[in-house]
Amino acid sequence: MFLVNLEGVYGLYHILYIIIVLILMGIGLFLTQKVVKKDKTKLLIVKISGIVLLIMILLNRITVTYYDVVINHREGYSFLNLIPGTFCGMASLITSLTIVFGKKDHLVLHFISYLGFFGGLITIFYPDFLESQTFFDIRSITGLIHHALLVWLFLVTMQTKYFVPSIKKWFVFPIGFAIMMCIGAFEYDALKFDSAMQINKPLLSSLPVLTSWYVVGLAEAMGTIVLIILYEIIVNKKTLKNIFKNN
């Protein structure tokens, strides 16, 4: 009898999730561009998206921590693990708080938006937690949603000019990443997290160097420059010479 793989990475549920997410994002961006005309409405869309992201990351951290500490009794885990210990988890928390309580084009967004976009995009297509959790586990659902929202917010904030990429502000990314690694070092050394910000544990155990924190950080820093250049060329119609002129 023909059996369909429902669970796991690129199981039927995951494939449907990818399709639905891409369709919803496409429709959302189209409607925001073509239908929504008032700036107040566009701002409301961004703020509501930020609130939903905040709710999702909080639910994710609560359910994941409860499972590890109360149900699974994982050694070395405590309720301190409510604090995000991954790039994506911290990106979701900081992004949501910055959007909900911060101002338009906040400096923090010039770091955290890119980090969240790269992490969210990778996780949409390769949610490694589905290898150990069922798709409809609340941890999986909240994880999938908050990663998708990171990508959505990156796109919709650019579209509505709530966040405006700029080569002049690229310096924020390496500084922000350094601060992020300091947070990870504190979590790993002082709070005794099993791993934090990929310290002592690469993203993929089969590729320990290529998915280490330092290679990931360098790749994302370079990727950020590429995204900014593409934005300047496509949106602002600038040439490469004009992009770096007077910067």
PDB file of C-alpha atoms in Angstrom:
ATOM      1  CA  MET A   1       0.000   0.000   0.000  1.00  0.00           C
ATOM      2  CA  PHE A   2       1.273   3.466  -0.913  1.00  0.00           C
ATOM      3  CA  LEU A   3       2.164   5.407   2.215  1.00  0.00           C
ATOM      4  CA  VAL A   4       2.513   9.185   2.302  1.00  0.00           C
ATOM      5  CA  ASN A   5       5.086  10.706   4.631  1.00  0.00           C
ATOM      6  CA  LEU A   6       3.066  13.197   6.651  1.00  0.00           C
ATOM      7  CA  GLU A   7       5.476  14.237   9.392  1.00  0.00           C
ATOM      8  CA  GLY A   8       9.036  15.505   9.382  1.00  0.00           C
ATOM      9  CA  VAL A   9      10.987  17.862   7.174  1.00  0.00           C
ATOM     10  CA  TYR A  10       9.474  17.809   3.669  1.00  0.00           C
ATOM     11  CA  GLY A  11       6.696  15.541   4.770  1.00  0.00           C
ATOM     12  CA  LEU A  12       3.267  16.375   3.373  1.00  0.00           C
ATOM     13  CA  TYR A  13       2.397  18.707   6.253  1.00  0.00           C
ATOM     14  CA  HIS A  14       5.641  20.651   5.864  1.00  0.00           C
ATOM     15  CA  ILE A  15       5.212  20.985   2.096  1.00  0.00           C
ATOM     16  CA  LEU A  16       1.652  22.255   2.553  1.00  0.00           C
ATOM     17  CA  TYR A  17       2.922  24.703   5.171  1.00  0.00           C
ATOM     18  CA  ILE A  18       5.481  26.110   2.713  1.00  0.00           C
ATOM     19  CA  ILE A  19       2.870  26.500  -0.014  1.00  0.00           C
ATOM     20  CA  ILE A  20       0.319  28.152   2.294  1.00  0.00           C
ATOM     21  CA  VAL A  21       2.903  30.521   3.806  1.00  0.00           C
ATOM     22  CA  LEU A  22       4.186  31.662   0.401  1.00  0.00           C
ATOM     23  CA  ILE A  23       0.641  32.187  -0.909  1.00  0.00           C
ATOM     24  CA  LEU A  24      -0.451  34.138   2.176  1.00  0.00           C
ATOM     25  CA  MET A  25       2.653  36.326   2.056  1.00  0.00           C
ATOM     26  CA  GLY A  26       2.130  37.002  -1.635  1.00  0.00           C
ATOM     27  CA  ILE A  27      -1.521  37.927  -1.122  1.00  0.00           C
ATOM     28  CA  GLY A  28      -0.671  40.052   1.903  1.00  0.00           C
ATOM     29  CA  LEU A  29       2.026  42.011   0.082  1.00  0.00           C
ATOM     30  CA  PHE A  30      -0.214  42.469  -2.963  1.00  0.00           C
ATOM     31  CA  LEU A  31      -3.126  43.795  -0.909  1.00  0.00           C
ATOM     32  CA  THR A  32      -0.877  46.063   1.136  1.00  0.00           C
ATOM     33  CA  GLN A  33       0.560  47.530  -2.054  1.00  0.00           C
ATOM     34  CA  LYS A  34      -2.551  47.773  -4.216  1.00  0.00           C
ATOM     35  CA  VAL A  35      -5.489  48.081  -1.813  1.00  0.00           C
ATOM     36  CA  VAL A  36      -4.220  49.741   1.354  1.00  0.00           C
ATOM     37  CA  LYS A  37      -3.635  53.428   0.656  1.00  0.00           C
ATOM     38  CA  LYS A  38      -3.632  55.127   4.048  1.00  0.00           C
ATOM     39  CA  ASP A  39      -0.348  55.290   5.945  1.00  0.00           C
ATOM     40  CA  LYS A  40      -2.205  54.768   9.245  1.00  0.00           C
ATOM     41  CA  THR A  41      -3.613  51.475   7.965  1.00  0.00           C
ATOM     42  CA  LYS A  42      -0.188  50.343   6.781  1.00  0.00           C
ATOM     43  CA  LEU A  43       1.244  51.216  10.176  1.00  0.00           C
ATOM     44  CA  LEU A  44      -1.551  49.239  11.839  1.00  0.00           C
ATOM     45  CA  ILE A  45      -0.713  46.182   9.714  1.00  0.00           C
ATOM     46  CA  VAL A  46       2.921  46.370  10.813  1.00  0.00           C
ATOM     47  CA  LYS A  47       2.047  46.884  14.481  1.00  0.00           C
ATOM     48  CA  ILE A  48      -0.505  44.049  14.553  1.00  0.00           C
ATOM     49  CA  SER A  49       2.007  41.745  12.864  1.00  0.00           C
ATOM     50  CA  GLY A  50       4.513  42.690  15.564  1.00  0.00           C
ATOM     51  CA  ILE A  51       1.989  41.898  18.314  1.00  0.00           C
ATOM     52  CA  VAL A  52       1.183  38.504  16.766  1.00  0.00           C
ATOM     53  CA  LEU A  53       4.914  37.749  16.520  1.00  0.00           C
ATOM     54  CA  LEU A  54       5.376  38.662  20.191  1.00  0.00           C
ATOM     55  CA  ILE A  55       2.522  36.345  21.194  1.00  0.00           C
ATOM     56  CA  MET A  56       3.914  33.496  19.084  1.00  0.00           C
ATOM     57  CA  ILE A  57       7.478  33.712  20.412  1.00  0.00           C
ATOM     58  CA  LEU A  58       6.230  33.904  24.013  1.00  0.00           C
ATOM     59  CA  LEU A  59       3.977  30.873  23.507  1.00  0.00           C
ATOM     60  CA  ASN A  60       6.830  29.028  21.846  1.00  0.00           C
ATOM     61  CA  ARG A  61       9.283  29.708  24.657  1.00  0.00           C
ATOM     62  CA  ILE A  62       6.712  28.785  27.335  1.00  0.00           C
ATOM     63  CA  THR A  63       5.710  25.493  25.687  1.00  0.00           C
ATOM     64  CA  VAL A  64       9.264  24.480  24.769  1.00  0.00           C
ATOM     65  CA  THR A  65      10.572  25.263  28.262  1.00  0.00           C
ATOM     66  CA  TYR A  66       7.635  23.542  29.986  1.00  0.00           C
ATOM     67  CA  TYR A  67       8.235  20.405  27.925  1.00  0.00           C
ATOM     68  CA  ASP A  68      11.994  20.387  28.626  1.00  0.00           C
ATOM     69  CA  VAL A  69      11.777  21.180  32.342  1.00  0.00           C
ATOM     70  CA  VAL A  70       8.481  19.714  33.572  1.00  0.00           C
ATOM     71  CA  ILE A  71       7.688  16.869  31.197  1.00  0.00           C
ATOM     72  CA  ASN A  72      11.043  15.685  29.881  1.00  0.00           C
ATOM     73  CA  HIS A  73      13.171  16.691  32.916  1.00  0.00           C
ATOM     74  CA  ARG A  74      16.119  17.503  30.632  1.00  0.00           C
ATOM     75  CA  GLU A  75      19.328  17.739  32.605  1.00  0.00           C
ATOM     76  CA  GLY A  76      20.707  21.251  32.840  1.00  0.00           C
ATOM     77  CA  TYR A  77      17.446  22.904  31.776  1.00  0.00           C
ATOM     78  CA  SER A  78      15.493  25.295  33.976  1.00  0.00           C
ATOM     79  CA  PHE A  79      12.881  28.001  33.574  1.00  0.00           C
ATOM     80  CA  LEU A  80      15.744  30.349  32.703  1.00  0.00           C
ATOM     81  CA  ASN A  81      15.435  28.733  29.290  1.00  0.00           C
ATOM     82  CA  LEU A  82      12.361  30.881  28.779  1.00  0.00           C
ATOM     83  CA  ILE A  83      14.977  33.363  27.556  1.00  0.00           C
ATOM     84  CA  PRO A  84      15.599  32.624  23.862  1.00  0.00           C
ATOM     85  CA  GLY A  85      18.921  30.908  23.275  1.00  0.00           C
ATOM     86  CA  THR A  86      18.859  30.818  19.481  1.00  0.00           C
ATOM     87  CA  PHE A  87      19.357  33.490  16.831  1.00  0.00           C
ATOM     88  CA  CYS A  88      15.799  33.113  15.552  1.00  0.00           C
ATOM     89  CA  GLY A  89      14.218  33.039  19.000  1.00  0.00           C
ATOM     90  CA  MET A  90      16.048  36.189  20.074  1.00  0.00           C
ATOM     91  CA  ALA A  91      15.375  37.802  16.689  1.00  0.00           C
ATOM     92  CA  SER A  92      11.635  37.193  17.085  1.00  0.00           C
ATOM     93  CA  LEU A  93      11.602  38.651  20.590  1.00  0.00           C
ATOM     94  CA  ILE A  94      13.660  41.734  19.729  1.00  0.00           C
ATOM     95  CA  THR A  95      11.901  42.328  16.404  1.00  0.00           C
ATOM     96  CA  SER A  96       8.449  42.154  17.942  1.00  0.00           C
ATOM     97  CA  LEU A  97       9.342  44.426  20.875  1.00  0.00           C
ATOM     98  CA  THR A  98      11.039  46.942  18.588  1.00  0.00           C
ATOM     99  CA  ILE A  99       8.062  47.092  16.235  1.00  0.00           C
ATOM    100  CA  VAL A 100       5.403  47.174  18.948  1.00  0.00           C
ATOM    101  CA  PHE A 101       7.088  49.759  21.187  1.00  0.00           C
ATOM    102  CA  GLY A 102       9.666  51.387  18.894  1.00  0.00           C
ATOM    103  CA  LYS A 103       9.501  54.059  16.246  1.00  0.00           C
ATOM    104  CA  LYS A 104       9.604  53.845  12.469  1.00  0.00           C
ATOM    105  CA  ASP A 105      12.991  52.836  11.021  1.00  0.00           C
ATOM    106  CA  HIS A 106      14.397  52.196  14.491  1.00  0.00           C
ATOM    107  CA  LEU A 107      18.171  51.638  14.431  1.00  0.00           C
ATOM    108  CA  VAL A 108      17.754  48.170  15.946  1.00  0.00           C
ATOM    109  CA  LEU A 109      15.809  47.092  12.853  1.00  0.00           C
ATOM    110  CA  HIS A 110      18.937  47.603  10.757  1.00  0.00           C
ATOM    111  CA  PHE A 111      20.393  44.562  12.481  1.00  0.00           C
ATOM    112  CA  ILE A 112      17.594  42.397  13.734  1.00  0.00           C
ATOM    113  CA  SER A 113      15.468  42.553  10.557  1.00  0.00           C
ATOM    114  CA  TYR A 114      18.200  40.964   8.461  1.00  0.00           C
ATOM    115  CA  LEU A 115      19.030  38.357  11.089  1.00  0.00           C
ATOM    116  CA  GLY A 116      15.361  37.455  11.402  1.00  0.00           C
ATOM    117  CA  PHE A 117      14.855  37.323   7.643  1.00  0.00           C
ATOM    118  CA  PHE A 118      17.743  34.933   7.009  1.00  0.00           C
ATOM    119  CA  GLY A 119      16.888  32.736   9.988  1.00  0.00           C
ATOM    120  CA  GLY A 120      13.181  32.728   9.255  1.00  0.00           C
ATOM    121  CA  LEU A 121      13.669  31.927   5.577  1.00  0.00           C
ATOM    122  CA  ILE A 122      16.018  29.039   6.306  1.00  0.00           C
ATOM    123  CA  THR A 123      13.640  27.606   8.890  1.00  0.00           C
ATOM    124  CA  ILE A 124      10.615  27.824   6.598  1.00  0.00           C
ATOM    125  CA  PHE A 125      12.386  25.478   4.214  1.00  0.00           C
ATOM    126  CA  TYR A 126      14.299  23.454   6.809  1.00  0.00           C
ATOM    127  CA  PRO A 127      12.616  23.401  10.240  1.00  0.00           C
ATOM    128  CA  ASP A 128      15.037  21.015  11.955  1.00  0.00           C
ATOM    129  CA  PHE A 129      12.769  20.730  15.023  1.00  0.00           C
ATOM    130  CA  LEU A 130      10.319  18.682  12.951  1.00  0.00           C
ATOM    131  CA  GLU A 131      12.875  15.879  13.099  1.00  0.00           C
ATOM    132  CA  SER A 132      12.124  15.429  16.805  1.00  0.00           C
ATOM    133  CA  GLN A 133       8.620  16.920  17.137  1.00  0.00           C
ATOM    134  CA  THR A 134       5.340  16.160  15.395  1.00  0.00           C
ATOM    135  CA  PHE A 135       3.983  18.835  13.079  1.00  0.00           C
ATOM    136  CA  PHE A 136       0.902  19.576  15.182  1.00  0.00           C
ATOM    137  CA  ASP A 137       2.830  19.783  18.443  1.00  0.00           C
ATOM    138  CA  ILE A 138       2.184  23.255  19.859  1.00  0.00           C
ATOM    139  CA  ARG A 139       5.961  23.787  19.960  1.00  0.00           C
ATOM    140  CA  SER A 140       6.182  23.072  16.245  1.00  0.00           C
ATOM    141  CA  ILE A 141       3.184  25.195  15.290  1.00  0.00           C
ATOM    142  CA  THR A 142       4.343  28.254  17.246  1.00  0.00           C
ATOM    143  CA  GLY A 143       7.873  27.726  15.957  1.00  0.00           C
ATOM    144  CA  LEU A 144       6.752  27.560  12.341  1.00  0.00           C
ATOM    145  CA  ILE A 145       4.539  30.631  12.717  1.00  0.00           C
ATOM    146  CA  HIS A 146       7.078  32.866  14.426  1.00  0.00           C
ATOM    147  CA  HIS A 147       9.735  32.038  11.826  1.00  0.00           C
ATOM    148  CA  ALA A 148       7.304  32.804   8.998  1.00  0.00           C
ATOM    149  CA  LEU A 149       6.354  36.080  10.676  1.00  0.00           C
ATOM    150  CA  LEU A 150      10.016  37.134  10.743  1.00  0.00           C
ATOM    151  CA  VAL A 151      10.118  36.875   6.959  1.00  0.00           C
ATOM    152  CA  TRP A 152       6.731  38.551   6.556  1.00  0.00           C
ATOM    153  CA  LEU A 153       7.710  41.487   8.762  1.00  0.00           C
ATOM    154  CA  PHE A 154      10.985  41.978   6.922  1.00  0.00           C
ATOM    155  CA  LEU A 155       9.107  42.221   3.612  1.00  0.00           C
ATOM    156  CA  VAL A 156       6.104  44.267   4.758  1.00  0.00           C
ATOM    157  CA  THR A 157       8.183  46.778   6.748  1.00  0.00           C
ATOM    158  CA  MET A 158      10.299  47.431   3.658  1.00  0.00           C
ATOM    159  CA  GLN A 159       7.228  47.670   1.462  1.00  0.00           C
ATOM    160  CA  THR A 160       5.541  50.205   3.756  1.00  0.00           C
ATOM    161  CA  LYS A 161       8.819  52.102   4.381  1.00  0.00           C
ATOM    162  CA  TYR A 162       8.570  51.321   8.085  1.00  0.00           C
ATOM    163  CA  PHE A 163      12.090  49.954   7.694  1.00  0.00           C
ATOM    164  CA  VAL A 164      14.328  51.410   4.982  1.00  0.00           C
ATOM    165  CA  PRO A 165      17.535  49.481   4.167  1.00  0.00           C
ATOM    166  CA  SER A 166      20.569  51.744   3.873  1.00  0.00           C
ATOM    167  CA  ILE A 167      24.220  51.047   3.196  1.00  0.00           C
ATOM    168  CA  LYS A 168      25.020  53.907   5.611  1.00  0.00           C
ATOM    169  CA  LYS A 169      23.513  51.871   8.432  1.00  0.00           C
ATOM    170  CA  TRP A 170      25.118  48.537   7.549  1.00  0.00           C
ATOM    171  CA  PHE A 171      27.540  49.050  10.447  1.00  0.00           C
ATOM    172  CA  VAL A 172      24.636  48.244  12.787  1.00  0.00           C
ATOM    173  CA  PHE A 173      24.685  44.585  11.710  1.00  0.00           C
ATOM    174  CA  PRO A 174      28.215  43.636  12.869  1.00  0.00           C
ATOM    175  CA  ILE A 175      27.741  45.599  16.085  1.00  0.00           C
ATOM    176  CA  GLY A 176      24.377  43.954  16.706  1.00  0.00           C
ATOM    177  CA  PHE A 177      25.763  40.519  15.947  1.00  0.00           C
ATOM    178  CA  ALA A 178      28.626  41.087  18.407  1.00  0.00           C
ATOM    179  CA  ILE A 179      26.109  42.046  21.100  1.00  0.00           C
ATOM    180  CA  MET A 180      24.055  38.960  20.243  1.00  0.00           C
ATOM    181  CA  MET A 181      27.115  36.749  20.721  1.00  0.00           C
ATOM    182  CA  CYS A 182      27.824  38.415  24.072  1.00  0.00           C
ATOM    183  CA  ILE A 183      24.278  37.528  25.134  1.00  0.00           C
ATOM    184  CA  GLY A 184      24.872  33.967  23.944  1.00  0.00           C
ATOM    185  CA  ALA A 185      28.162  33.741  25.847  1.00  0.00           C
ATOM    186  CA  PHE A 186      26.403  34.932  29.013  1.00  0.00           C
ATOM    187  CA  GLU A 187      23.628  32.373  28.558  1.00  0.00           C
ATOM    188  CA  TYR A 188      26.112  29.585  27.903  1.00  0.00           C
ATOM    189  CA  ASP A 189      28.682  30.430  30.596  1.00  0.00           C
ATOM    190  CA  ALA A 190      26.704  32.149  33.363  1.00  0.00           C
ATOM    191  CA  LEU A 191      23.215  30.700  32.935  1.00  0.00           C
ATOM    192  CA  LYS A 192      24.614  27.264  31.949  1.00  0.00           C
ATOM    193  CA  PHE A 193      22.527  26.842  28.811  1.00  0.00           C
ATOM    194  CA  ASP A 194      23.303  23.657  26.905  1.00  0.00           C
ATOM    195  CA  SER A 195      23.976  25.866  23.883  1.00  0.00           C
ATOM    196  CA  ALA A 196      23.298  29.482  23.017  1.00  0.00           C
ATOM    197  CA  MET A 197      23.584  31.299  19.681  1.00  0.00           C
ATOM    198  CA  GLN A 198      25.219  28.155  18.260  1.00  0.00           C
ATOM    199  CA  ILE A 199      28.091  28.336  20.744  1.00  0.00           C
ATOM    200  CA  ASN A 200      29.406  24.774  21.234  1.00  0.00           C
ATOM    201  CA  LYS A 201      26.701  23.448  18.909  1.00  0.00           C
ATOM    202  CA  PRO A 202      26.619  24.222  15.153  1.00  0.00           C
ATOM    203  CA  LEU A 203      23.342  24.561  13.303  1.00  0.00           C
ATOM    204  CA  LEU A 204      23.956  21.202  11.597  1.00  0.00           C
ATOM    205  CA  SER A 205      26.126  18.602  13.320  1.00  0.00           C
ATOM    206  CA  SER A 206      27.070  17.173   9.915  1.00  0.00           C
ATOM    207  CA  LEU A 207      28.555  20.561   8.937  1.00  0.00           C
ATOM    208  CA  PRO A 208      30.215  21.773  12.150  1.00  0.00           C
ATOM    209  CA  VAL A 209      32.372  24.479  10.572  1.00  0.00           C
ATOM    210  CA  LEU A 210      30.089  25.738   7.811  1.00  0.00           C
ATOM    211  CA  THR A 211      27.172  26.100  10.257  1.00  0.00           C
ATOM    212  CA  SER A 212      29.192  27.441  13.195  1.00  0.00           C
ATOM    213  CA  TRP A 213      28.289  30.800  14.698  1.00  0.00           C
ATOM    214  CA  TYR A 214      31.253  32.601  13.142  1.00  0.00           C
ATOM    215  CA  VAL A 215      30.661  31.334   9.591  1.00  0.00           C
ATOM    216  CA  VAL A 216      26.929  31.983   9.908  1.00  0.00           C
ATOM    217  CA  GLY A 217      27.650  35.498  11.186  1.00  0.00           C
ATOM    218  CA  LEU A 218      30.048  36.252   8.335  1.00  0.00           C
ATOM    219  CA  ALA A 219      27.645  34.838   5.730  1.00  0.00           C
ATOM    220  CA  GLU A 220      24.745  36.898   7.077  1.00  0.00           C
ATOM    221  CA  ALA A 221      26.867  40.062   7.195  1.00  0.00           C
ATOM    222  CA  MET A 222      27.749  39.579   3.524  1.00  0.00           C
ATOM    223  CA  GLY A 223      24.167  38.624   2.705  1.00  0.00           C
ATOM    224  CA  THR A 224      22.962  41.831   4.343  1.00  0.00           C
ATOM    225  CA  ILE A 225      25.166  43.902   2.035  1.00  0.00           C
ATOM    226  CA  VAL A 226      23.759  42.040  -0.980  1.00  0.00           C
ATOM    227  CA  LEU A 227      20.170  42.682   0.156  1.00  0.00           C
ATOM    228  CA  ILE A 228      20.844  46.383   0.685  1.00  0.00           C
ATOM    229  CA  ILE A 229      22.439  46.726  -2.764  1.00  0.00           C
ATOM    230  CA  LEU A 230      19.510  44.911  -4.398  1.00  0.00           C
ATOM    231  CA  TYR A 231      17.066  47.183  -2.568  1.00  0.00           C
ATOM    232  CA  GLU A 232      18.902  50.304  -3.718  1.00  0.00           C
ATOM    233  CA  ILE A 233      19.047  49.080  -7.328  1.00  0.00           C
ATOM    234  CA  ILE A 234      15.478  47.768  -7.581  1.00  0.00           C
ATOM    235  CA  VAL A 235      13.572  50.241  -5.396  1.00  0.00           C
ATOM    236  CA  ASN A 236      15.660  53.416  -5.547  1.00  0.00           C
ATOM    237  CA  LYS A 237      16.958  52.831  -9.094  1.00  0.00           C
ATOM    238  CA  LYS A 238      20.542  53.565  -8.076  1.00  0.00           C
ATOM    239  CA  THR A 239      23.715  52.374  -9.749  1.00  0.00           C
ATOM    240  CA  LEU A 240      26.493  50.683  -7.780  1.00  0.00           C
ATOM    241  CA  LYS A 241      28.531  53.893  -8.049  1.00  0.00           C
ATOM    242  CA  ASN A 242      25.716  55.973  -6.583  1.00  0.00           C
ATOM    243  CA  ILE A 243      25.048  53.479  -3.787  1.00  0.00           C
ATOM    244  CA  PHE A 244      28.537  53.825  -2.343  1.00  0.00           C
ATOM    245  CA  LYS A 245      29.047  57.469  -3.283  1.00  0.00           C
ATOM    246  CA  ASN A 246      29.438  59.680  -0.202  1.00  0.00           C
ATOM    247  CA  ASN A 247      28.975  56.625   2.068  1.00  0.00           C
TER     248      ASN A 247
END
